[in-house]
Amino acid sequence: RNVALLRLEDAWIDALKIGLKHYWLALANKSMQVMEVDLAIRIYRELGDAGMVFSLQQLSEIEDKHLLAGHLSLILMDDYDHAQALFLTSSKPCTAVDMRVDLMQWEQAVTLATSFAPERTPELLQKYGECLEAQGEYESSLRTYEMAVGALEDMGHIDLSRNVKIYCTRGIARTTLRLGNVAYGIQIVRDIEDKHLCCECASILVSMKQFHDAAVLYEFAGKDDEAAELFIKEKDKRNASRVMEKASSSHLYLSYGSLCEEEGDYKAAVDSYERGNDAMSVIRLCLGKLNDPEKAFSLVRTSTKYRSLRSGVKMVADYCEKKSNFLAAIEFWLISEENDRALELAKSNKCMDNFVELLKDIEDTSTLREVANYYNEHNDAKKAGFFFDKCGEYGQALSSYLKCGEIQHAIDSAGKANNDLLTHRMIDFLMGETDGQTKDPSYVYELYIALGKYADAAKTAIIIAKQYQEIDGDYDAAHRTVYKTINALESHNVPVPRRLREMFVTLHTFEIVKIYARQKSDDHEEIARLLLRVAKFASGLPQHKIRILISTVIECQKGCLRDSAREWATHICSSQDLKKELNRQPKKLKTKIQSVVRRSNHGGAKEKKEMLSACPISGSPIPVTQLECPVTKDMIPMCVCSGRHMELDDWCICPNSGLPALYSHYKRYIEFNKVESSNTISSMTGCE
């Protein structure tokens, strides 16, 4: 009753009490009918309808009743004609135009704009034309675009409506093309010089199957890939070749290559296939039409994609085989992983050496056995032995190596086999049981090393080293043998016999003395103390024994070690054998030794004491050249450069030999000899 009597505030109070939605809606409708916008806002806020609240708030500031009534009519009744009539009688009749635009009722909008907002007519016509174009009504759309341009010209406000004119001109170009007037449409596009429009119109022409004209527009727009694709589709090689220089897509190069191949331009086709990474087509043309096999060979050899090229590689291999180029055929069969075919070709054409050289890292056992049998049949025992060894046929490898006199290789095969039968067979050969000729003992040593019998190898090494020293006088060979044996034992965590270490110390100290002599060192005390160590074992160096002892006496005299000089001089003169050797020396040396013996030391200076340093095992101070710990009696590691015992605070390892060295002496040695550290020990151990 309050709503009917328009007592809306009372109705509001009643609605609050009742709280039912349909009462609120009835009150809201009545509020809008009587244009009580503020009350309607309160109601919809109570209902939680944010959309209506927002819409009504935009209307709350409108004072023109006709304008407000028009908006409320739209909200309440969707009565567009009634709303339009109200808008036209208001102070803002253009609102009627806006309403028709929102409803996309372009004809009514244009009619209203002509009377009430003529400045908006071109823009509305443009949008109307776009709408018609989207609906496929191209003739009507074209007329509408032209009407918009005409309206703009009548208005004369070209600067203000420049965008509208641009959009309309674009629309005219598009609809002109769609209506079939291609030449005129393309001319409009060229005049505008708009790359985006070019692409749009080119797409339209593609849909109309006007590929050539579309390609021209794509090229004009800088879309080289699209232009090239259409020129190729039209088989227009001349234009396509021009655009392909700027194209980037690999599939276009393949298509262009096919076009060139169809037209007989094989060189251009190969170039295009190469740029498109189509190696198969390049190989096919090079072996066929172009007769340029070397290019195909080079492509296969340099390609890293062998698996994807496998068919092409086979094609090349077949070509070479047909041309009797068996070396190349083997190479390409191997590249294509057809090893069996390559092997058969190598056998039948006596190209096994080439097969082996090309297939450097053969791992297949059956292939290795085939190669070994081939060489065995052709009496090449060394190569047969090598491949029998690689495939694990150590017995046959041993036989082949012994047959051609490759004893060291035979020893290696016996060591790999670690088979008692083969070991006894090898020993029989070395002992001369097979041919009656006893072989060099060093081979027995090598056999023990190969078999991993390091204790036996050490014993044999001592015997061999003694032979080198006492019979051959080849101290360098003895040095190398001992050094190599110690390395082998240590690398396998096998204890090194003390006798072997003592031999190494003696031989290596002798090498250090020779280096000092070459350097013409003035440190006579250092040389003398090293020679005193060598002199104790001089009997093991018989061919140089007298010279070592004489040098010891002389250096001791120069180094102020007079007691030691007199002791060794007396030793020389008291031994019948050494005395005979002394008599063969130059008279000057003989006289010098005898004078040392005769000279009395009474009243003279005492022998100079040797410098001390801490033992690295016990820490006790000991002479620098002493190599035995006074507490544990263990041998102390020796510096490879100076011959002194090692010290914990001056320790380094030679990177080449693995031997310890006093860092200060090692650095001095390198600087003095101007050598790299990696080459230092090779000159001292005699080992590379």
XYZ file of C-alpha atoms in Angstrom:
688
model
C 0.000 0.000 0.000
C 2.864 2.415 0.826
C 4.409 1.712 -2.619
C 1.093 2.371 -4.376
C 0.682 5.610 -2.425
C 4.314 6.528 -3.273
C 5.189 6.640 0.410
C 8.515 5.137 -0.473
C 10.355 5.906 2.773
C 7.662 4.135 4.759
C 7.864 1.284 2.281
C 11.640 1.168 2.906
C 11.048 0.754 6.653
C 8.480 -1.993 6.027
C 10.856 -3.800 3.619
C 13.573 -3.746 6.261
C 11.202 -5.439 8.685
C 9.933 -8.021 6.210
C 13.290 -8.711 4.561
C 11.910 -10.547 1.510
C 13.611 -10.084 -1.846
C 10.498 -9.583 -4.025
C 9.402 -6.689 -1.798
C 12.781 -5.057 -2.267
C 12.571 -5.499 -6.058
C 9.083 -4.017 -6.203
C 10.246 -1.014 -4.183
C 13.337 -0.637 -6.431
C 11.248 -0.627 -9.631
C 8.872 1.947 -8.226
C 11.814 4.102 -7.087
C 13.258 4.135 -10.594
C 9.834 4.832 -12.129
C 9.558 7.976 -10.062
C 13.318 8.649 -10.626
C 14.268 8.310 -6.947
C 17.775 7.164 -7.871
C 19.310 7.524 -4.407
C 16.659 5.287 -2.863
C 17.119 2.733 -5.632
C 20.843 2.698 -4.890
C 20.165 2.023 -1.207
C 17.811 -0.824 -2.090
C 20.195 -2.536 -4.457
C 23.009 -2.113 -1.980
C 20.807 -3.894 0.565
C 20.210 -6.647 -1.996
C 23.968 -6.937 -2.641
C 23.650 -6.201 -6.386
C 26.907 -4.342 -7.017
C 26.311 -4.033 -10.761
C 23.060 -2.132 -10.350
C 24.569 0.019 -7.614
C 27.453 0.979 -9.900
C 25.125 1.727 -12.845
C 22.760 3.865 -10.779
C 25.618 5.773 -9.153
C 26.641 6.954 -12.627
C 23.144 8.334 -13.106
C 22.832 10.004 -9.707
C 24.482 13.236 -10.874
C 22.254 13.696 -13.950
C 19.939 16.697 -13.515
C 18.188 16.571 -16.923
C 14.999 14.620 -16.260
C 14.564 13.527 -19.886
C 18.113 12.292 -20.033
C 17.724 10.484 -16.694
C 14.380 9.050 -17.765
C 15.933 7.719 -20.945
C 18.647 5.863 -19.029
C 16.189 4.487 -16.504
C 13.918 3.366 -19.367
C 16.786 1.336 -20.736
C 17.386 -0.257 -17.341
C 13.725 -0.976 -16.553
C 12.146 -1.894 -19.866
C 14.831 -2.256 -22.564
C 12.553 0.011 -24.615
C 15.100 1.463 -27.014
C 12.690 3.520 -29.089
C 11.147 5.150 -26.007
C 14.616 5.752 -24.597
C 15.704 7.291 -27.922
C 12.699 9.662 -27.862
C 13.603 10.758 -24.319
C 17.293 11.216 -25.236
C 16.391 13.358 -28.263
C 14.285 15.698 -26.095
C 17.073 16.009 -23.562
C 20.000 18.393 -23.463
C 22.264 15.631 -24.859
C 20.569 14.170 -27.933
C 23.886 12.535 -28.937
C 23.193 9.981 -26.217
C 20.688 8.413 -28.623
C 23.536 7.948 -31.125
C 25.694 6.314 -28.455
C 22.860 3.953 -27.588
C 22.488 2.788 -31.220
C 26.274 2.383 -31.498
C 26.309 0.224 -28.356
C 23.530 -1.857 -29.887
C 25.564 -2.006 -33.157
C 22.502 -0.657 -34.974
C 24.684 1.235 -37.401
C 22.034 2.470 -39.835
C 19.982 4.160 -37.094
C 23.234 5.474 -35.553
C 24.319 7.020 -38.863
C 20.832 8.515 -39.439
C 20.802 10.077 -35.964
C 24.424 11.293 -36.301
C 23.587 13.044 -39.573
C 21.095 15.242 -37.701
C 22.570 15.532 -34.242
C 26.315 14.782 -34.525
C 27.455 15.170 -38.169
C 31.132 15.194 -37.139
C 30.749 11.553 -36.024
C 29.262 10.366 -39.298
C 32.580 9.321 -40.997
C 33.700 7.300 -37.989
C 30.326 5.554 -37.710
C 30.351 4.791 -41.413
C 33.855 3.320 -41.027
C 32.709 1.031 -38.217
C 29.576 0.123 -40.156
C 31.766 -0.774 -43.136
C 33.980 -2.977 -40.950
C 30.887 -4.723 -39.597
C 29.603 -5.383 -43.100
C 33.046 -6.611 -44.197
C 33.179 -9.039 -41.272
C 29.729 -10.352 -42.338
C 30.979 -10.929 -45.892
C 28.822 -8.200 -47.464
C 31.738 -6.787 -49.435
C 29.771 -4.637 -51.921
C 27.822 -2.887 -49.156
C 31.004 -2.579 -47.132
C 32.845 -0.962 -50.060
C 30.044 1.557 -50.572
C 30.010 2.356 -46.868
C 33.794 2.914 -46.797
C 33.511 5.194 -49.825
C 30.628 7.120 -48.185
C 32.853 7.590 -45.095
C 35.679 8.987 -47.236
C 33.191 11.267 -49.028
C 31.843 12.507 -45.682
C 35.388 13.247 -44.537
C 36.091 15.254 -47.671
C 32.841 17.211 -47.210
C 33.808 17.984 -43.635
C 37.309 19.138 -44.539
C 38.688 18.110 -41.110
C 41.250 15.774 -42.603
C 43.807 16.184 -39.817
C 41.293 15.427 -37.104
C 40.008 12.324 -38.900
C 43.236 11.023 -40.412
C 42.972 7.643 -38.686
C 39.396 7.205 -39.921
C 40.513 7.872 -43.487
C 43.387 5.384 -43.153
C 41.045 2.659 -41.855
C 38.532 3.385 -44.603
C 41.188 3.281 -47.328
C 42.423 -0.040 -45.983
C 38.844 -1.317 -46.022
C 38.390 -0.135 -49.603
C 41.565 -1.986 -50.630
C 40.468 -5.218 -48.916
C 36.907 -5.190 -50.247
C 38.083 -4.220 -53.731
C 40.316 -7.292 -53.801
C 37.555 -9.535 -52.458
C 35.221 -8.286 -55.176
C 37.745 -9.395 -57.811
C 39.218 -6.055 -58.872
C 42.747 -7.265 -58.086
C 44.758 -4.754 -60.106
C 42.962 -1.737 -58.622
C 43.152 -3.198 -55.112
C 46.907 -3.814 -55.396
C 47.392 -0.283 -56.681
C 45.600 1.097 -53.606
C 47.803 -1.034 -51.351
C 50.990 0.180 -53.052
C 49.867 3.809 -52.780
C 49.266 3.474 -49.039
C 52.668 1.797 -48.407
C 51.389 0.068 -45.286
C 53.212 -3.232 -44.596
C 50.468 -4.517 -42.300
C 47.860 -3.875 -45.014
C 50.125 -5.590 -47.556
C 50.152 -8.730 -45.416
C 46.362 -8.575 -44.929
C 45.714 -8.188 -48.649
C 48.279 -10.866 -49.527
C 46.431 -13.254 -47.223
C 43.177 -12.371 -49.007
C 44.787 -13.046 -52.390
C 46.085 -16.413 -51.154
C 42.538 -17.369 -50.147
C 41.500 -16.373 -53.695
C 44.383 -18.528 -55.102
C 46.009 -15.429 -56.620
C 49.440 -16.661 -55.505
C 51.650 -14.532 -57.719
C 49.979 -11.253 -56.724
C 50.020 -12.348 -53.086
C 53.755 -13.071 -53.370
C 54.372 -9.597 -54.789
C 52.574 -8.008 -51.820
C 54.438 -10.209 -49.306
C 57.734 -9.180 -50.879
C 56.658 -5.519 -50.737
C 55.903 -6.014 -47.009
C 59.333 -7.588 -46.396
C 57.880 -11.048 -45.709
C 60.488 -12.858 -47.790
C 59.729 -16.398 -46.591
C 56.019 -16.084 -47.471
C 56.828 -14.463 -50.818
C 59.380 -17.142 -51.689
C 56.957 -19.934 -50.794
C 54.303 -18.534 -53.152
C 56.740 -17.859 -56.008
C 57.962 -21.459 -55.697
C 54.365 -22.682 -55.648
C 53.810 -20.780 -58.894
C 57.088 -22.268 -60.260
C 58.331 -18.722 -60.846
C 62.050 -19.496 -60.507
C 63.255 -16.046 -61.585
C 61.363 -14.171 -58.857
C 61.896 -16.966 -56.359
C 65.683 -16.830 -56.802
C 65.655 -13.121 -56.005
C 63.643 -13.536 -52.813
C 65.498 -16.695 -51.690
C 68.629 -14.628 -51.091
C 66.841 -13.131 -48.072
C 64.800 -16.162 -46.992
C 65.609 -17.961 -43.750
C 63.380 -21.040 -43.550
C 65.146 -24.347 -44.310
C 62.051 -25.987 -45.854
C 61.982 -23.199 -48.466
C 65.504 -24.124 -49.570
C 64.353 -27.694 -50.055
C 61.336 -26.570 -52.108
C 63.462 -24.183 -54.154
C 66.038 -26.930 -54.687
C 63.293 -29.198 -56.080
C 62.172 -26.379 -58.409
C 65.726 -25.838 -59.671
C 66.151 -29.590 -60.147
C 62.927 -29.754 -62.185
C 64.214 -26.982 -64.438
C 67.648 -28.594 -64.853
C 69.650 -26.076 -62.835
C 71.437 -28.753 -60.779
C 74.184 -26.527 -59.387
C 71.639 -24.101 -57.948
C 69.660 -27.076 -56.665
C 72.709 -28.448 -54.802
C 73.442 -25.026 -53.296
C 69.849 -24.767 -52.100
C 69.810 -28.320 -50.726
C 73.021 -27.581 -48.828
C 71.504 -24.489 -47.246
C 68.456 -26.554 -46.356
C 70.620 -29.311 -44.795
C 69.324 -31.940 -47.222
C 72.524 -33.937 -47.520
C 70.811 -36.874 -49.224
C 69.732 -34.757 -52.199
C 73.199 -33.172 -52.423
C 74.820 -36.625 -52.508
C 72.318 -37.893 -55.095
C 72.928 -34.993 -57.483
C 76.715 -34.982 -57.000
C 76.954 -38.673 -57.793
C 74.509 -38.380 -60.689
C 73.694 -35.267 -62.675
C 76.679 -33.138 -61.588
C 79.251 -35.966 -61.732
C 81.091 -34.446 -58.766
C 81.716 -37.444 -56.478
C 84.450 -35.691 -54.484
C 81.903 -33.239 -53.129
C 79.718 -36.132 -52.003
C 82.747 -37.856 -50.421
C 83.707 -34.693 -48.551
C 80.160 -34.194 -47.280
C 79.987 -37.717 -45.881
C 83.447 -37.511 -44.285
C 82.821 -34.190 -42.568
C 79.228 -34.742 -41.483
C 78.617 -35.418 -37.795
C 75.133 -36.823 -38.493
C 76.118 -40.236 -39.827
C 72.996 -41.970 -38.597
C 70.668 -39.573 -40.414
C 72.908 -39.869 -43.505
C 73.154 -43.634 -43.438
C 71.273 -44.130 -46.726
C 73.396 -41.436 -48.363
C 76.615 -43.049 -47.134
C 75.484 -46.396 -48.550
C 74.744 -44.639 -51.822
C 78.322 -43.310 -51.885
C 79.760 -46.724 -50.958
C 77.806 -48.446 -53.755
C 78.990 -45.800 -56.208
C 82.652 -46.350 -55.221
C 82.309 -50.123 -55.420
C 80.821 -49.891 -58.934
C 83.689 -47.611 -59.960
C 86.222 -50.140 -58.500
C 87.401 -47.568 -55.967
C 87.647 -50.211 -53.263
C 89.585 -48.135 -50.706
C 86.916 -45.451 -50.703
C 84.152 -48.083 -50.757
C 85.600 -49.700 -47.610
C 85.808 -46.322 -45.916
C 82.172 -45.492 -46.625
C 80.861 -48.938 -45.726
C 82.569 -48.488 -42.369
C 81.051 -45.035 -41.930
C 77.621 -46.508 -42.629
C 78.372 -49.172 -39.957
C 78.286 -51.975 -42.537
C 81.484 -53.489 -41.113
C 80.887 -56.996 -42.453
C 80.500 -55.777 -46.013
C 83.616 -53.598 -45.665
C 85.546 -56.580 -44.287
C 84.519 -58.851 -47.165
C 85.495 -56.150 -49.655
C 88.880 -55.741 -47.932
C 89.489 -59.494 -48.045
C 88.555 -59.943 -51.673
C 90.596 -56.962 -52.865
C 93.652 -57.243 -50.564
C 92.885 -53.988 -48.787
C 93.031 -55.257 -45.207
C 95.673 -52.717 -44.151
C 93.360 -49.927 -45.245
C 90.427 -51.550 -43.463
C 92.417 -51.756 -40.231
C 93.705 -48.204 -40.535
C 90.211 -46.836 -41.118
C 88.647 -48.871 -38.319
C 91.238 -47.928 -35.708
C 89.315 -48.918 -32.598
C 87.863 -52.297 -33.518
C 85.997 -53.769 -30.564
C 83.946 -56.523 -32.169
C 85.651 -59.839 -31.331
C 84.482 -61.636 -34.466
C 85.820 -58.842 -36.695
C 89.167 -58.909 -34.878
C 89.373 -62.683 -35.320
C 88.560 -62.372 -39.036
C 91.334 -59.794 -39.480
C 93.814 -61.915 -37.509
C 93.031 -65.021 -39.591
C 93.440 -63.007 -42.788
C 96.947 -61.861 -41.785
C 97.791 -65.357 -40.579
C 96.785 -66.801 -43.964
C 98.898 -64.167 -45.706
C 101.950 -64.913 -43.514
C 102.022 -61.533 -41.763
C 102.726 -62.969 -38.316
C 103.246 -59.662 -36.490
C 99.883 -58.220 -37.518
C 98.190 -61.571 -36.982
C 99.622 -61.652 -33.451
C 98.426 -58.122 -32.762
C 94.814 -58.892 -33.715
C 94.781 -62.327 -32.070
C 95.896 -60.535 -28.894
C 93.141 -57.911 -29.219
C 90.409 -60.519 -29.611
C 91.700 -62.524 -26.612
C 93.202 -65.429 -28.597
C 96.439 -65.240 -26.604
C 97.740 -68.676 -27.570
C 97.584 -67.873 -31.275
C 98.944 -64.387 -30.570
C 101.919 -65.922 -28.751
C 102.603 -68.312 -31.628
C 102.437 -65.519 -34.201
C 104.699 -63.189 -32.243
C 107.308 -65.905 -31.607
C 107.171 -66.831 -35.259
C 108.254 -63.329 -36.297
C 110.648 -62.744 -33.369
C 108.501 -60.188 -31.516
C 109.495 -61.484 -28.088
C 108.307 -58.494 -26.067
C 104.842 -58.650 -27.653
C 104.766 -62.399 -26.994
C 105.573 -61.728 -23.325
C 102.725 -59.196 -23.133
C 100.291 -61.741 -24.568
C 101.450 -64.401 -22.101
C 100.994 -61.902 -19.261
C 97.439 -61.050 -20.359
C 96.550 -64.727 -20.664
C 97.999 -65.615 -17.222
C 97.752 -69.227 -18.296
C 100.216 -71.808 -16.940
C 100.506 -73.607 -20.279
C 101.348 -70.398 -22.162
C 103.677 -69.244 -19.378
C 105.681 -72.507 -19.492
C 105.745 -72.293 -23.257
C 107.144 -68.764 -23.045
C 109.740 -69.763 -20.442
C 110.813 -72.739 -22.576
C 111.347 -70.371 -25.472
C 113.368 -67.920 -23.367
C 115.499 -70.725 -21.912
C 116.290 -71.976 -25.428
C 114.317 -75.206 -25.156
C 112.587 -74.437 -28.467
C 115.441 -73.315 -30.716
C 118.545 -73.982 -28.600
C 119.275 -70.265 -28.122
C 119.078 -68.767 -24.639
C 117.458 -65.314 -24.771
C 118.441 -62.155 -22.947
C 117.594 -62.412 -19.197
C 115.759 -59.099 -19.415
C 112.976 -60.964 -21.213
C 112.498 -63.201 -18.159
C 112.201 -60.067 -16.051
C 109.612 -58.609 -18.465
C 107.684 -61.891 -18.341
C 107.509 -61.784 -14.538
C 106.300 -58.188 -14.677
C 103.659 -59.104 -17.263
C 102.501 -62.033 -15.102
C 102.347 -59.863 -11.997
C 105.006 -61.945 -10.215
C 106.731 -58.895 -8.805
C 108.854 -60.656 -6.188
C 110.380 -62.869 -8.894
C 110.690 -59.819 -11.126
C 112.640 -58.005 -8.375
C 115.070 -60.906 -7.992
C 115.530 -61.095 -11.750
C 115.989 -57.317 -11.963
C 118.811 -57.501 -9.431
C 120.530 -60.203 -11.465
C 120.068 -58.270 -14.716
C 121.238 -55.000 -13.167
C 124.341 -56.731 -11.796
C 125.022 -58.124 -15.255
C 124.709 -54.650 -16.778
C 127.022 -53.260 -14.088
C 129.680 -55.940 -13.778
C 129.834 -57.475 -17.258
C 128.547 -54.892 -19.724
C 129.503 -51.768 -17.788
C 126.179 -50.257 -18.893
C 125.226 -48.380 -15.739
C 122.479 -46.422 -17.483
C 120.729 -49.670 -18.456
C 121.139 -50.985 -14.913
C 119.764 -47.719 -13.562
C 116.719 -47.888 -15.855
C 116.033 -51.523 -14.945
C 116.150 -50.898 -11.200
C 114.087 -47.720 -11.440
C 111.433 -49.418 -13.593
C 111.229 -52.407 -11.207
C 110.822 -50.220 -8.111
C 108.055 -48.256 -9.853
C 106.262 -51.475 -10.844
C 106.480 -52.880 -7.312
C 105.302 -49.669 -5.640
C 102.416 -49.208 -8.096
C 101.143 -52.665 -7.068
C 101.811 -52.121 -3.346
C 104.500 -54.814 -3.281
C 107.378 -54.294 -0.774
C 110.624 -53.304 -2.490
C 113.615 -55.485 -1.446
C 116.278 -53.523 0.439
C 118.974 -54.767 -1.926
C 117.056 -53.314 -4.879
C 116.735 -49.934 -3.179
C 120.433 -49.929 -2.320
C 121.290 -50.620 -5.961
C 119.071 -47.732 -7.016
C 120.629 -45.389 -4.440
C 124.153 -46.283 -5.626
C 123.376 -45.976 -9.328
C 121.341 -42.810 -8.930
C 123.949 -41.183 -6.693
C 126.508 -41.971 -9.392
C 124.233 -40.218 -11.934
C 123.971 -37.152 -9.658
C 127.781 -37.022 -9.353
C 128.093 -37.092 -13.153
C 125.596 -34.215 -13.398
C 127.651 -32.183 -10.879
C 130.749 -32.944 -12.961
C 129.048 -31.708 -16.158
C 128.008 -28.557 -14.334
C 131.597 -28.074 -13.076
C 130.270 -27.517 -9.580
C 132.548 -25.938 -6.940
C 130.713 -27.670 -4.078
C 133.455 -30.238 -3.516
C 132.188 -31.278 -0.090
C 128.757 -32.188 -1.519
C 130.350 -34.183 -4.361
C 132.794 -35.855 -1.960
C 130.055 -37.054 0.392
C 128.079 -38.488 -2.534
C 131.215 -40.222 -3.837
C 131.837 -41.683 -0.373
C 128.410 -43.346 -0.654
C 129.210 -44.691 -4.141
C 132.693 -45.834 -3.058
C 131.199 -48.226 -0.500
C 129.531 -50.112 -3.351
C 132.225 -49.516 -5.966
C 132.816 -53.251 -6.268
C 129.478 -53.389 -8.054
C 130.842 -50.945 -10.674
C 134.037 -52.819 -11.645
C 134.749 -51.066 -14.936
C 134.790 -47.679 -13.212
C 135.859 -48.765 -9.735
C 139.370 -47.296 -9.728
C 138.196 -44.058 -11.299
C 135.420 -43.740 -8.691
C 137.816 -44.318 -5.822
C 140.436 -41.891 -7.199
C 137.708 -39.253 -7.680
C 136.554 -39.892 -4.117
C 140.047 -39.248 -2.737
C 140.527 -36.096 -4.814
C 137.100 -34.608 -3.987
C 137.558 -35.415 -0.283
C 140.852 -33.531 -0.340
C 139.185 -30.542 -2.030
C 136.201 -30.686 0.312
C 138.346 -30.730 3.472
C 137.472 -34.365 4.271
C 141.107 -35.328 4.799
C 140.487 -38.378 7.013
C 138.170 -39.871 4.437
C 140.644 -38.996 1.664
C 143.499 -40.754 3.506
C 141.265 -43.763 4.321
C 140.288 -44.387 0.698
C 143.766 -43.606 -0.613
C 145.134 -46.205 1.816
C 142.455 -48.660 0.654
C 143.575 -48.211 -2.956
C 147.253 -48.658 -2.166
C 146.749 -51.642 0.147
C 144.729 -53.695 -2.342
C 146.827 -55.610 -4.854
C 144.138 -55.426 -7.551
C 143.497 -51.737 -7.008
C 147.235 -51.030 -6.864
C 147.636 -52.650 -10.280
C 144.797 -50.530 -11.611
C 146.393 -47.419 -10.059
C 149.675 -48.160 -11.819
C 147.822 -47.990 -15.153
C 146.516 -44.480 -14.399
C 148.392 -41.311 -15.411
C 151.471 -40.698 -13.266
C 150.048 -37.447 -11.946
C 147.019 -39.209 -10.433
C 149.141 -42.035 -9.049
C 151.478 -39.539 -7.362
C 148.573 -37.611 -5.880
C 147.046 -40.739 -4.313
C 150.377 -41.872 -2.876
C 151.080 -38.423 -1.441
C 147.753 -38.504 0.402
C 148.739 -41.832 1.995
C 152.193 -40.591 3.030
C 150.987 -37.267 4.356
C 150.537 -37.260 8.137
C 147.519 -35.642 9.685
C 149.256 -34.802 12.998
C 148.726 -31.217 13.918
C 146.472 -30.616 10.891
C 142.850 -29.546 10.758
C 140.271 -32.119 11.727
C 137.867 -33.517 9.103
C 135.001 -31.152 8.429
C 131.777 -32.298 10.054
C 128.794 -32.939 7.824
C 125.776 -30.670 8.104
C 122.813 -32.164 10.005
C 119.066 -32.116 9.311
C 116.040 -33.812 10.876
C 115.302 -37.405 9.958
C 111.792 -37.513 8.387
C 111.038 -40.779 10.234
C 112.299 -40.232 13.790
C 112.963 -36.491 13.770
C 116.519 -37.024 15.074
C 119.275 -34.785 13.633
C 121.399 -36.845 11.224
C 123.963 -36.060 8.484
C 122.220 -34.785 5.333
C 123.519 -37.665 3.178
C 122.643 -40.425 5.641
C 119.851 -42.610 4.224
C 119.135 -44.847 7.206
C 117.011 -43.887 10.200
C 119.138 -44.285 13.357
C 116.081 -45.357 15.374
C 114.104 -47.717 13.116
C 116.923 -48.668 10.728
C 114.526 -48.081 7.814
C 115.811 -46.600 4.572
C 115.014 -42.904 4.266
C 113.717 -41.642 0.887
C 116.456 -39.917 -1.123
C 116.143 -36.589 -2.939
C 116.298 -37.334 -6.653
C 118.213 -34.105 -7.387
C 120.737 -33.796 -4.527
C 121.194 -37.316 -3.141
C 120.424 -36.060 0.371
C 117.801 -37.604 2.629
C 114.320 -36.049 2.442
C 113.083 -33.470 4.953
C 109.438 -33.079 5.945
C 109.382 -29.285 5.560
C 111.072 -29.267 2.134
C 109.280 -32.138 0.402
C 107.933 -32.317 -3.139
C 107.273 -35.009 -5.744
C 108.614 -34.922 -9.278
C 105.510 -34.992 -11.533
C 107.315 -37.043 -14.195
C 108.993 -39.847 -12.264
C 106.999 -39.839 -9.037
C 110.283 -39.700 -7.065
C 110.636 -37.443 -4.006
C 112.826 -34.335 -4.109
C 113.824 -31.526 -1.773
C 111.837 -28.607 -3.147
C 114.695 -26.100 -2.769
C 117.142 -28.358 -4.662
C 114.542 -29.362 -7.258
C 113.781 -25.729 -8.064
C 117.503 -24.903 -8.252
C 118.116 -27.841 -10.579
C 115.343 -26.742 -12.967
C 116.520 -23.115 -13.032
C 120.172 -24.089 -13.526
C 119.501 -26.506 -16.356
C 116.738 -24.364 -17.916
C 114.389 -27.326 -18.323
C 110.725 -27.899 -17.604
C 109.907 -29.880 -14.495
C 108.266 -32.570 -16.645
C 111.634 -33.287 -18.306
C 113.798 -33.102 -15.204
C 113.988 -36.677 -14.093
C 114.271 -38.222 -17.546
C 117.885 -37.045 -17.667
C 118.588 -38.455 -14.192
C 116.805 -41.817 -14.328
C 117.402 -42.399 -17.992
C 113.675 -43.097 -18.398
C 111.333 -41.253 -20.726
